Amino acid sequence: MKAEEIEEEYRAITFVLASFWDYGEWARQELIEARVVKYRSLLEEDKKLIPWFQGHLKALEYCISKNEIFFRRVVSKVAREWVPESLLDKELWQKSTVVGFERVKSVLLQLNREWSEASQKERAESFGKILGYLDQNYKNKKRRQNMDVLVPGVGLSRLSLDIIQRGFRCQGNEFSYFMLIVSNYILNCSNIKNEFEIYPFLHRFSNQISRKYQIRKVLVPDINASEVLKDLREIQKIDAQNLMSICSGSFIDLYGPNYGIKDSDFYDKFKESSFEFRASNEEKFDIIITSFFIDTSANIFEYVKAIKWSLKPDGVWINFGPLLWHYEQEEDTFTVAEFEDCKKNKQVPMKGLELTREDLLQCIKSMGFEFKVYENNVETTYGNDGVNSGKVLAEWVYRCEFWVCNKKKPAASDLPFYR
């Protein structure tokens, strides 16, 4: 990597570290201070109507402190592994912002979804469909050890762990350093089941039936990764050393084809290391699994091309998730992409290519995939309170797509970049 690329990467990492470290201070200001002022502004007769209010603020303060302890433990351990010693001084880190803190809030909810016992049902509805297909269709456990699985958008890596627990080799891919750093900590630095106490719902004030649901404790992780690896070695007699890996970066930049995709913020066609890595991934994977992932794309065609490029001939693409296109409501979010008519890069809105289910399925078929299994309207939640599901006044229920496709062998009539 060039010096400027290394500096840019460290800026991104220290921004994440600062966001985790400063979370407590921000949360107190965000959740406590405004409510203290609001309470003081009330008439005495109104204060008497909510005698519990100040006690609830103390409970929120306790929840914030527990979240803060967890994130500072993460930073204290991970910082030395992710940045050079010269950057361990927090004064040299990028300054935290509200954008970063919003992502920290998302990590709390993701920890609950992926690594808590309370979310077993939610995981069973989504991960369970995927894992069930693997269990039913790849029963030869010795063969699994020679099969490569790719999971883009792997989040906090629970799905990867569940996959290697079944004896497959699994590589996760994740773009967010927020997710990468916390998943690294959970997988490598936690040795006790339910070791950490967090409060992922304390930021939710609206649509609550009871205050107790807002301040519910969640213990993570519900499974010890080191015990999983030990079980593979000692009981299943599987060499677990190289079963699991993770690559950070843009999915299309790391796994897309070396042609047929335009240069952009998410795909560098001129960077030699990216070119070589993409080349090494051509027809490498037996299975690619996308879970709540494909609707994160600004250009779904690029995702499908990357999946096809990285799959072996007759390889399998398993998908589960909704079509809640992430950039549909983004008014001021742009990327830079190459324009063919002038051979220059220009700003392009991230939104603008939100396909219907009908259109998407037809495009996938046209790009060289054959559907073997297809279900729609599979209902599930995402990031909900598993213990108190149904006990809030509003919660999202997604109607998801589940499919299994095979990558067809190329025909002479195929366009070159769809081969």
mmCIF file of C-alpha atoms in Angstrom, residues 57-362:
data_model
loop_
_atom_site.group_PDB
_atom_site.id
_atom_site.type_symbol
_atom_site.label_atom_id
_atom_site.label_comp_id
_atom_site.label_asym_id
_atom_site.label_seq_id
_atom_site.Cartn_x
_atom_site.Cartn_y
_atom_site.Cartn_z
ATOM 1 C CA LEU A 57 -32.408 8.668 34.593
ATOM 2 C CA LYS A 58 -30.120 6.995 37.136
ATOM 3 C CA ALA A 59 -30.947 3.632 35.569
ATOM 4 C CA LEU A 60 -30.082 5.019 32.131
ATOM 5 C CA GLU A 61 -26.793 6.325 33.523
ATOM 6 C CA TYR A 62 -25.999 2.820 34.783
ATOM 7 C CA CYS A 63 -26.797 1.318 31.372
ATOM 8 C CA ILE A 64 -24.587 3.873 29.624
ATOM 9 C CA SER A 65 -21.713 3.107 31.990
ATOM 10 C CA LYS A 66 -21.950 -0.625 31.245
ATOM 11 C CA ASN A 67 -21.937 -0.017 27.491
ATOM 12 C CA GLU A 68 -19.011 2.350 27.947
ATOM 13 C CA ILE A 69 -17.059 -0.266 29.910
ATOM 14 C CA PHE A 70 -17.570 -2.806 27.134
ATOM 15 C CA PHE A 71 -16.493 -0.486 24.319
ATOM 16 C CA ARG A 72 -13.459 0.777 26.226
ATOM 17 C CA ARG A 73 -12.397 -2.805 26.857
ATOM 18 C CA VAL A 74 -12.649 -3.406 23.132
ATOM 19 C CA VAL A 75 -10.547 -0.333 22.336
ATOM 20 C CA SER A 76 -7.935 -1.059 25.014
ATOM 21 C CA LYS A 77 -7.365 -4.537 23.612
ATOM 22 C CA VAL A 78 -7.770 -3.965 19.881
ATOM 23 C CA ALA A 79 -5.988 -0.620 19.436
ATOM 24 C CA ARG A 80 -2.530 -2.158 19.857
ATOM 25 C CA GLU A 81 -3.283 -4.700 17.154
ATOM 26 C CA TRP A 82 -4.857 -2.316 14.640
ATOM 27 C CA VAL A 83 -2.695 0.812 14.780
ATOM 28 C CA PRO A 84 1.057 1.366 15.252
ATOM 29 C CA GLU A 85 2.422 2.386 18.643
ATOM 30 C CA SER A 86 2.890 5.935 17.380
ATOM 31 C CA LEU A 87 -0.912 6.246 17.085
ATOM 32 C CA LEU A 88 -1.880 4.861 20.506
ATOM 33 C CA ASP A 89 -2.114 8.399 21.882
ATOM 34 C CA LYS A 90 -5.840 9.199 21.734
ATOM 35 C CA GLU A 91 -5.058 12.861 21.042
ATOM 36 C CA LEU A 92 -3.817 11.760 17.610
ATOM 37 C CA TRP A 93 -7.013 9.932 16.721
ATOM 38 C CA GLN A 94 -9.638 11.296 14.371
ATOM 39 C CA LYS A 95 -12.323 13.175 16.288
ATOM 40 C CA SER A 96 -15.536 11.320 17.014
ATOM 41 C CA THR A 97 -18.787 12.656 15.553
ATOM 42 C CA VAL A 98 -22.519 11.982 15.754
ATOM 43 C CA VAL A 99 -22.182 9.845 12.609
ATOM 44 C CA GLY A 100 -19.789 7.560 14.470
ATOM 45 C CA PHE A 101 -21.979 7.367 17.565
ATOM 46 C CA GLU A 102 -24.984 6.367 15.472
ATOM 47 C CA ARG A 103 -22.926 3.457 14.180
ATOM 48 C CA VAL A 104 -21.931 2.526 17.722
ATOM 49 C CA LYS A 105 -25.654 2.327 18.544
ATOM 50 C CA SER A 106 -26.052 -0.020 15.566
ATOM 51 C CA VAL A 107 -23.243 -2.220 16.889
ATOM 52 C CA LEU A 108 -25.101 -2.591 20.200
ATOM 53 C CA LEU A 109 -28.204 -3.823 18.390
ATOM 54 C CA GLN A 110 -26.103 -6.076 16.163
ATOM 55 C CA LEU A 111 -24.444 -7.623 19.222
ATOM 56 C CA ASN A 112 -27.891 -8.464 20.530
ATOM 57 C CA ARG A 113 -28.957 -9.922 17.162
ATOM 58 C CA GLU A 114 -25.893 -12.054 16.510
ATOM 59 C CA TRP A 115 -24.476 -12.929 19.913
ATOM 60 C CA SER A 116 -27.280 -13.085 22.489
ATOM 61 C CA GLU A 117 -29.399 -16.003 23.612
ATOM 62 C CA ALA A 118 -32.459 -13.746 23.430
ATOM 63 C CA SER A 119 -32.152 -13.478 19.638
ATOM 64 C CA GLN A 120 -32.052 -17.220 18.950
ATOM 65 C CA LYS A 121 -35.515 -17.087 17.370
ATOM 66 C CA GLU A 122 -34.590 -14.159 15.114
ATOM 67 C CA ARG A 123 -31.407 -15.921 14.001
ATOM 68 C CA ALA A 124 -33.341 -19.144 13.421
ATOM 69 C CA GLU A 125 -35.676 -17.306 11.052
ATOM 70 C CA SER A 126 -32.824 -15.956 8.912
ATOM 71 C CA PHE A 127 -29.544 -17.769 9.547
ATOM 72 C CA GLY A 128 -31.587 -20.900 10.169
ATOM 73 C CA LYS A 129 -32.911 -20.997 6.606
ATOM 74 C CA ILE A 130 -29.360 -20.816 5.275
ATOM 75 C CA LEU A 131 -27.833 -23.275 7.718
ATOM 76 C CA GLY A 132 -30.731 -25.669 7.231
ATOM 77 C CA TYR A 133 -30.046 -25.768 3.503
ATOM 78 C CA LEU A 134 -26.352 -26.471 4.139
ATOM 79 C CA ASP A 135 -27.196 -29.251 6.598
ATOM 80 C CA GLN A 136 -29.657 -30.928 4.234
ATOM 81 C CA ASN A 137 -27.672 -30.676 1.014
ATOM 82 C CA TYR A 138 -24.062 -31.194 2.151
ATOM 83 C CA LYS A 139 -24.284 -34.188 4.452
ATOM 84 C CA ASN A 140 -20.789 -35.480 3.706
ATOM 85 C CA LYS A 141 -18.847 -33.805 6.530
ATOM 86 C CA LYS A 142 -15.470 -34.793 5.123
ATOM 87 C CA ARG A 143 -16.337 -33.071 1.852
ATOM 88 C CA ARG A 144 -17.309 -29.898 3.729
ATOM 89 C CA GLN A 145 -13.708 -29.394 4.843
ATOM 90 C CA ASN A 146 -12.732 -28.874 1.209
ATOM 91 C CA MET A 147 -15.559 -26.477 0.383
ATOM 92 C CA ASP A 148 -15.016 -22.705 0.435
ATOM 93 C CA VAL A 149 -17.881 -20.462 1.542
ATOM 94 C CA LEU A 150 -17.908 -16.664 1.204
ATOM 95 C CA VAL A 151 -20.167 -14.439 3.328
ATOM 96 C CA PRO A 152 -20.101 -10.782 2.223
ATOM 97 C CA GLY A 153 -21.531 -8.279 4.694
ATOM 98 C CA VAL A 154 -20.700 -10.678 7.506
ATOM 99 C CA GLY A 155 -21.315 -8.107 10.260
ATOM 100 C CA LEU A 156 -20.151 -9.447 13.634
ATOM 101 C CA SER A 157 -19.293 -12.877 12.148
ATOM 102 C CA ARG A 158 -21.819 -15.082 13.941
ATOM 103 C CA LEU A 159 -22.973 -16.631 10.668
ATOM 104 C CA SER A 160 -19.353 -17.427 9.781
ATOM 105 C CA LEU A 161 -18.876 -19.171 13.115
ATOM 106 C CA ASP A 162 -22.071 -21.179 12.622
ATOM 107 C CA ILE A 163 -20.809 -22.230 9.184
ATOM 108 C CA ILE A 164 -17.371 -23.393 10.328
ATOM 109 C CA GLN A 165 -19.059 -25.193 13.213
ATOM 110 C CA ARG A 166 -20.489 -27.420 10.486
ATOM 111 C CA GLY A 167 -17.028 -28.081 9.068
ATOM 112 C CA PHE A 168 -16.994 -25.727 6.059
ATOM 113 C CA ARG A 169 -14.170 -23.309 5.308
ATOM 114 C CA CYS A 170 -15.630 -19.814 5.544
ATOM 115 C CA GLN A 171 -14.327 -16.393 4.577
ATOM 116 C CA GLY A 172 -16.248 -13.344 5.752
ATOM 117 C CA ASN A 173 -16.107 -9.959 4.069
ATOM 118 C CA GLU A 174 -17.021 -6.732 5.864
ATOM 119 C CA PHE A 175 -16.714 -3.085 4.874
ATOM 120 C CA SER A 176 -17.364 -1.472 8.276
ATOM 121 C CA TYR A 177 -14.488 -1.116 10.737
ATOM 122 C CA PHE A 178 -17.105 -0.756 13.474
ATOM 123 C CA MET A 179 -18.206 -4.327 12.788
ATOM 124 C CA LEU A 180 -14.714 -5.659 12.092
ATOM 125 C CA ILE A 181 -13.211 -4.402 15.343
ATOM 126 C CA VAL A 182 -16.003 -5.693 17.588
ATOM 127 C CA SER A 183 -16.226 -9.056 15.807
ATOM 128 C CA ASN A 184 -12.456 -9.420 16.197
ATOM 129 C CA TYR A 185 -12.839 -8.835 19.920
ATOM 130 C CA ILE A 186 -15.748 -11.237 20.372
ATOM 131 C CA LEU A 187 -14.055 -14.015 18.408
ATOM 132 C CA ASN A 188 -10.536 -13.655 19.767
ATOM 133 C CA CYS A 189 -10.720 -11.997 23.178
ATOM 134 C CA SER A 190 -13.788 -13.507 24.829
ATOM 135 C CA ASN A 191 -13.199 -16.788 26.627
ATOM 136 C CA ILE A 192 -16.346 -17.019 28.725
ATOM 137 C CA LYS A 193 -19.933 -17.467 27.638
ATOM 138 C CA ASN A 194 -22.115 -14.419 28.479
ATOM 139 C CA GLU A 195 -19.023 -12.515 29.586
ATOM 140 C CA PHE A 196 -20.204 -8.987 28.732
ATOM 141 C CA GLU A 197 -23.201 -7.011 29.968
ATOM 142 C CA ILE A 198 -24.659 -4.511 27.507
ATOM 143 C CA TYR A 199 -27.860 -2.482 27.169
ATOM 144 C CA PRO A 200 -28.661 -2.244 23.463
ATOM 145 C CA PHE A 201 -32.175 -0.760 23.772
ATOM 146 C CA LEU A 202 -31.553 2.229 26.047
ATOM 147 C CA HIS A 203 -31.559 4.618 23.077
ATOM 148 C CA ARG A 204 -35.151 3.670 22.209
ATOM 149 C CA PHE A 205 -37.652 5.950 23.950
ATOM 150 C CA SER A 206 -40.505 5.868 21.447
ATOM 151 C CA ASN A 207 -43.118 3.113 21.198
ATOM 152 C CA GLN A 208 -42.226 1.630 24.587
ATOM 153 C CA ILE A 209 -44.890 -0.090 26.704
ATOM 154 C CA SER A 210 -42.748 -0.215 29.835
ATOM 155 C CA ARG A 211 -39.493 1.398 30.967
ATOM 156 C CA LYS A 212 -38.143 -2.013 31.954
ATOM 157 C CA TYR A 213 -37.953 -3.040 28.296
ATOM 158 C CA GLN A 214 -35.777 -0.038 27.473
ATOM 159 C CA ILE A 215 -33.206 -0.891 30.145
ATOM 160 C CA ARG A 216 -33.128 -4.666 29.708
ATOM 161 C CA LYS A 217 -29.730 -6.264 30.175
ATOM 162 C CA VAL A 218 -28.318 -8.451 27.417
ATOM 163 C CA LEU A 219 -25.402 -10.833 27.931
ATOM 164 C CA VAL A 220 -23.003 -11.578 25.074
ATOM 165 C CA PRO A 221 -21.634 -13.754 23.586
ATOM 166 C CA ASP A 222 -24.035 -16.654 24.063
ATOM 167 C CA ILE A 223 -21.460 -19.030 22.588
ATOM 168 C CA ASN A 224 -17.719 -19.191 23.144
ATOM 169 C CA ALA A 225 -15.835 -19.168 19.832
ATOM 170 C CA SER A 226 -12.775 -20.847 21.337
ATOM 171 C CA GLU A 227 -14.976 -23.721 22.530
ATOM 172 C CA VAL A 228 -16.355 -24.127 19.002
ATOM 173 C CA LEU A 229 -12.836 -24.481 17.626
ATOM 174 C CA LYS A 230 -11.901 -26.897 20.412
ATOM 175 C CA ASP A 231 -14.954 -29.021 19.608
ATOM 176 C CA LEU A 232 -13.982 -29.146 15.938
ATOM 177 C CA ARG A 233 -10.460 -30.286 16.805
ATOM 178 C CA GLU A 234 -11.108 -32.744 19.596
ATOM 179 C CA ILE A 235 -14.565 -34.182 18.894
ATOM 180 C CA GLN A 236 -15.150 -33.805 15.166
ATOM 181 C CA LYS A 237 -11.418 -34.308 14.407
ATOM 182 C CA ILE A 238 -11.392 -31.349 12.007
ATOM 183 C CA ASP A 239 -8.359 -29.116 11.558
ATOM 184 C CA ALA A 240 -9.991 -25.833 12.560
ATOM 185 C CA GLN A 241 -6.853 -23.721 12.217
ATOM 186 C CA ASN A 242 -7.643 -22.357 8.768
ATOM 187 C CA LEU A 243 -11.402 -22.791 8.583
ATOM 188 C CA MET A 244 -12.298 -19.151 9.270
ATOM 189 C CA SER A 245 -10.957 -15.895 7.838
ATOM 190 C CA ILE A 246 -12.178 -12.366 7.190
ATOM 191 C CA CYS A 247 -11.275 -9.730 4.607
ATOM 192 C CA SER A 248 -11.982 -6.047 5.110
ATOM 193 C CA GLY A 249 -13.059 -3.826 2.258
ATOM 194 C CA SER A 250 -15.608 -3.291 -0.479
ATOM 195 C CA PHE A 251 -17.208 -6.496 -1.719
ATOM 196 C CA ILE A 252 -17.001 -5.590 -5.395
ATOM 197 C CA ASP A 253 -13.439 -4.267 -5.067
ATOM 198 C CA LEU A 254 -12.227 -7.515 -3.495
ATOM 199 C CA TYR A 255 -14.395 -10.113 -5.221
ATOM 200 C CA GLY A 256 -15.663 -8.476 -8.403
ATOM 201 C CA PRO A 257 -14.387 -9.195 -11.915
ATOM 202 C CA ASN A 258 -11.391 -7.355 -13.335
ATOM 203 C CA TYR A 259 -13.579 -6.094 -16.165
ATOM 204 C CA GLY A 260 -17.210 -5.070 -16.600
ATOM 205 C CA ILE A 261 -17.330 -2.752 -13.566
ATOM 206 C CA LYS A 262 -16.602 0.967 -13.700
ATOM 207 C CA ASP A 263 -14.014 2.676 -11.553
ATOM 208 C CA SER A 264 -15.671 4.242 -8.477
ATOM 209 C CA ASP A 265 -15.297 4.855 -4.749
ATOM 210 C CA PHE A 266 -16.100 1.158 -4.232
ATOM 211 C CA TYR A 267 -14.040 -0.344 -7.051
ATOM 212 C CA ASP A 268 -10.472 0.596 -7.935
ATOM 213 C CA LYS A 269 -9.627 -0.890 -11.302
ATOM 214 C CA PHE A 270 -6.182 0.720 -11.336
ATOM 215 C CA LYS A 271 -4.885 -0.483 -7.951
ATOM 216 C CA GLU A 272 -2.522 -3.399 -8.508
ATOM 217 C CA SER A 273 -3.153 -5.138 -5.185
ATOM 218 C CA SER A 274 -6.929 -5.037 -5.726
ATOM 219 C CA PHE A 275 -6.516 -6.350 -9.272
ATOM 220 C CA GLU A 276 -4.406 -9.254 -8.039
ATOM 221 C CA PHE A 277 -6.761 -10.091 -5.174
ATOM 222 C CA ARG A 278 -9.771 -10.089 -7.495
ATOM 223 C CA ALA A 279 -7.888 -12.343 -9.897
ATOM 224 C CA SER A 280 -7.129 -14.774 -7.061
ATOM 225 C CA ASN A 281 -10.839 -14.989 -6.226
ATOM 226 C CA GLU A 282 -12.009 -15.903 -9.727
ATOM 227 C CA GLU A 283 -14.086 -19.103 -9.470
ATOM 228 C CA LYS A 284 -12.719 -19.735 -5.977
ATOM 229 C CA PHE A 285 -15.827 -20.332 -3.873
ATOM 230 C CA ASP A 286 -18.215 -23.270 -3.835
ATOM 231 C CA ILE A 287 -20.922 -21.295 -2.033
ATOM 232 C CA ILE A 288 -21.627 -17.587 -1.574
ATOM 233 C CA ILE A 289 -24.126 -16.611 1.114
ATOM 234 C CA THR A 290 -25.807 -13.204 1.227
ATOM 235 C CA SER A 291 -27.900 -12.495 4.314
ATOM 236 C CA PHE A 292 -29.580 -9.085 4.592
ATOM 237 C CA PHE A 293 -26.946 -7.887 2.137
ATOM 238 C CA ILE A 294 -27.985 -7.418 -1.481
ATOM 239 C CA ASP A 295 -30.171 -4.383 -0.754
ATOM 240 C CA THR A 296 -27.114 -2.530 0.584
ATOM 241 C CA SER A 297 -25.915 -2.090 -2.994
ATOM 242 C CA ALA A 298 -26.010 1.171 -4.909
ATOM 243 C CA ASN A 299 -25.709 -0.888 -8.103
ATOM 244 C CA ILE A 300 -27.107 -4.397 -7.744
ATOM 245 C CA PHE A 301 -25.612 -5.459 -11.079
ATOM 246 C CA GLU A 302 -22.121 -5.035 -9.608
ATOM 247 C CA TYR A 303 -23.001 -7.300 -6.678
ATOM 248 C CA VAL A 304 -24.356 -9.996 -8.984
ATOM 249 C CA LYS A 305 -21.266 -9.768 -11.211
ATOM 250 C CA ALA A 306 -19.017 -10.140 -8.162
ATOM 251 C CA ILE A 307 -20.953 -13.171 -6.965
ATOM 252 C CA LYS A 308 -20.722 -14.761 -10.382
ATOM 253 C CA TRP A 309 -17.017 -13.975 -10.762
ATOM 254 C CA SER A 310 -16.124 -15.545 -7.414
ATOM 255 C CA LEU A 311 -18.292 -18.660 -7.698
ATOM 256 C CA LYS A 312 -16.984 -21.876 -9.185
ATOM 257 C CA PRO A 313 -18.820 -23.256 -12.229
ATOM 258 C CA ASP A 314 -22.135 -24.644 -10.982
ATOM 259 C CA GLY A 315 -21.407 -22.939 -7.639
ATOM 260 C CA VAL A 316 -24.270 -22.079 -5.299
ATOM 261 C CA TRP A 317 -25.569 -18.656 -4.272
ATOM 262 C CA ILE A 318 -27.795 -18.704 -1.172
ATOM 263 C CA ASN A 319 -29.661 -15.484 -0.397
ATOM 264 C CA PHE A 320 -31.907 -14.419 2.458
ATOM 265 C CA GLY A 321 -33.215 -10.929 3.092
ATOM 266 C CA PRO A 322 -35.565 -8.118 2.104
ATOM 267 C CA LEU A 323 -35.389 -5.564 -0.676
ATOM 268 C CA LEU A 324 -35.205 -2.501 1.558
ATOM 269 C CA TRP A 325 -32.859 -0.587 -0.724
ATOM 270 C CA HIS A 326 -30.579 1.286 1.663
ATOM 271 C CA TYR A 327 -29.961 4.367 -0.437
ATOM 272 C CA GLU A 328 -33.513 5.003 -1.647
ATOM 273 C CA GLN A 329 -34.098 7.881 0.788
ATOM 274 C CA GLU A 330 -30.576 9.328 0.616
ATOM 275 C CA GLU A 331 -30.741 12.821 -0.860
ATOM 276 C CA ASP A 332 -27.141 13.925 -0.360
ATOM 277 C CA THR A 333 -25.136 10.700 -0.639
ATOM 278 C CA PHE A 334 -22.976 10.367 -3.715
ATOM 279 C CA THR A 335 -20.225 8.195 -5.071
ATOM 280 C CA VAL A 336 -17.766 8.966 -7.835
ATOM 281 C CA ALA A 337 -18.019 6.788 -10.921
ATOM 282 C CA GLU A 338 -16.648 6.641 -14.429
ATOM 283 C CA PHE A 339 -18.792 7.926 -17.305
ATOM 284 C CA GLU A 340 -18.293 6.250 -20.670
ATOM 285 C CA ASP A 341 -19.421 9.226 -22.743
ATOM 286 C CA CYS A 342 -16.651 11.513 -21.486
ATOM 287 C CA LYS A 343 -14.149 9.046 -19.958
ATOM 288 C CA LYS A 344 -14.167 11.024 -16.712
ATOM 289 C CA ASN A 345 -15.292 10.324 -13.178
ATOM 290 C CA LYS A 346 -18.310 12.282 -11.970
ATOM 291 C CA GLN A 347 -20.534 12.350 -8.916
ATOM 292 C CA VAL A 348 -23.360 9.833 -9.105
ATOM 293 C CA PRO A 349 -26.189 9.552 -6.547
ATOM 294 C CA MET A 350 -26.108 6.356 -4.509
ATOM 295 C CA LYS A 351 -29.855 5.988 -4.981
ATOM 296 C CA GLY A 352 -31.598 5.455 -8.295
ATOM 297 C CA LEU A 353 -31.435 1.706 -9.033
ATOM 298 C CA GLU A 354 -34.057 0.233 -6.717
ATOM 299 C CA LEU A 355 -35.425 -2.768 -8.618
ATOM 300 C CA THR A 356 -38.681 -4.531 -7.862
ATOM 301 C CA ARG A 357 -38.535 -8.195 -6.900
ATOM 302 C CA GLU A 358 -39.903 -9.192 -10.294
ATOM 303 C CA ASP A 359 -37.290 -7.164 -12.169
ATOM 304 C CA LEU A 360 -34.438 -8.288 -9.918
ATOM 305 C CA LEU A 361 -35.197 -11.975 -10.358
ATOM 306 C CA GLN A 362 -35.326 -11.581 -14.127
#
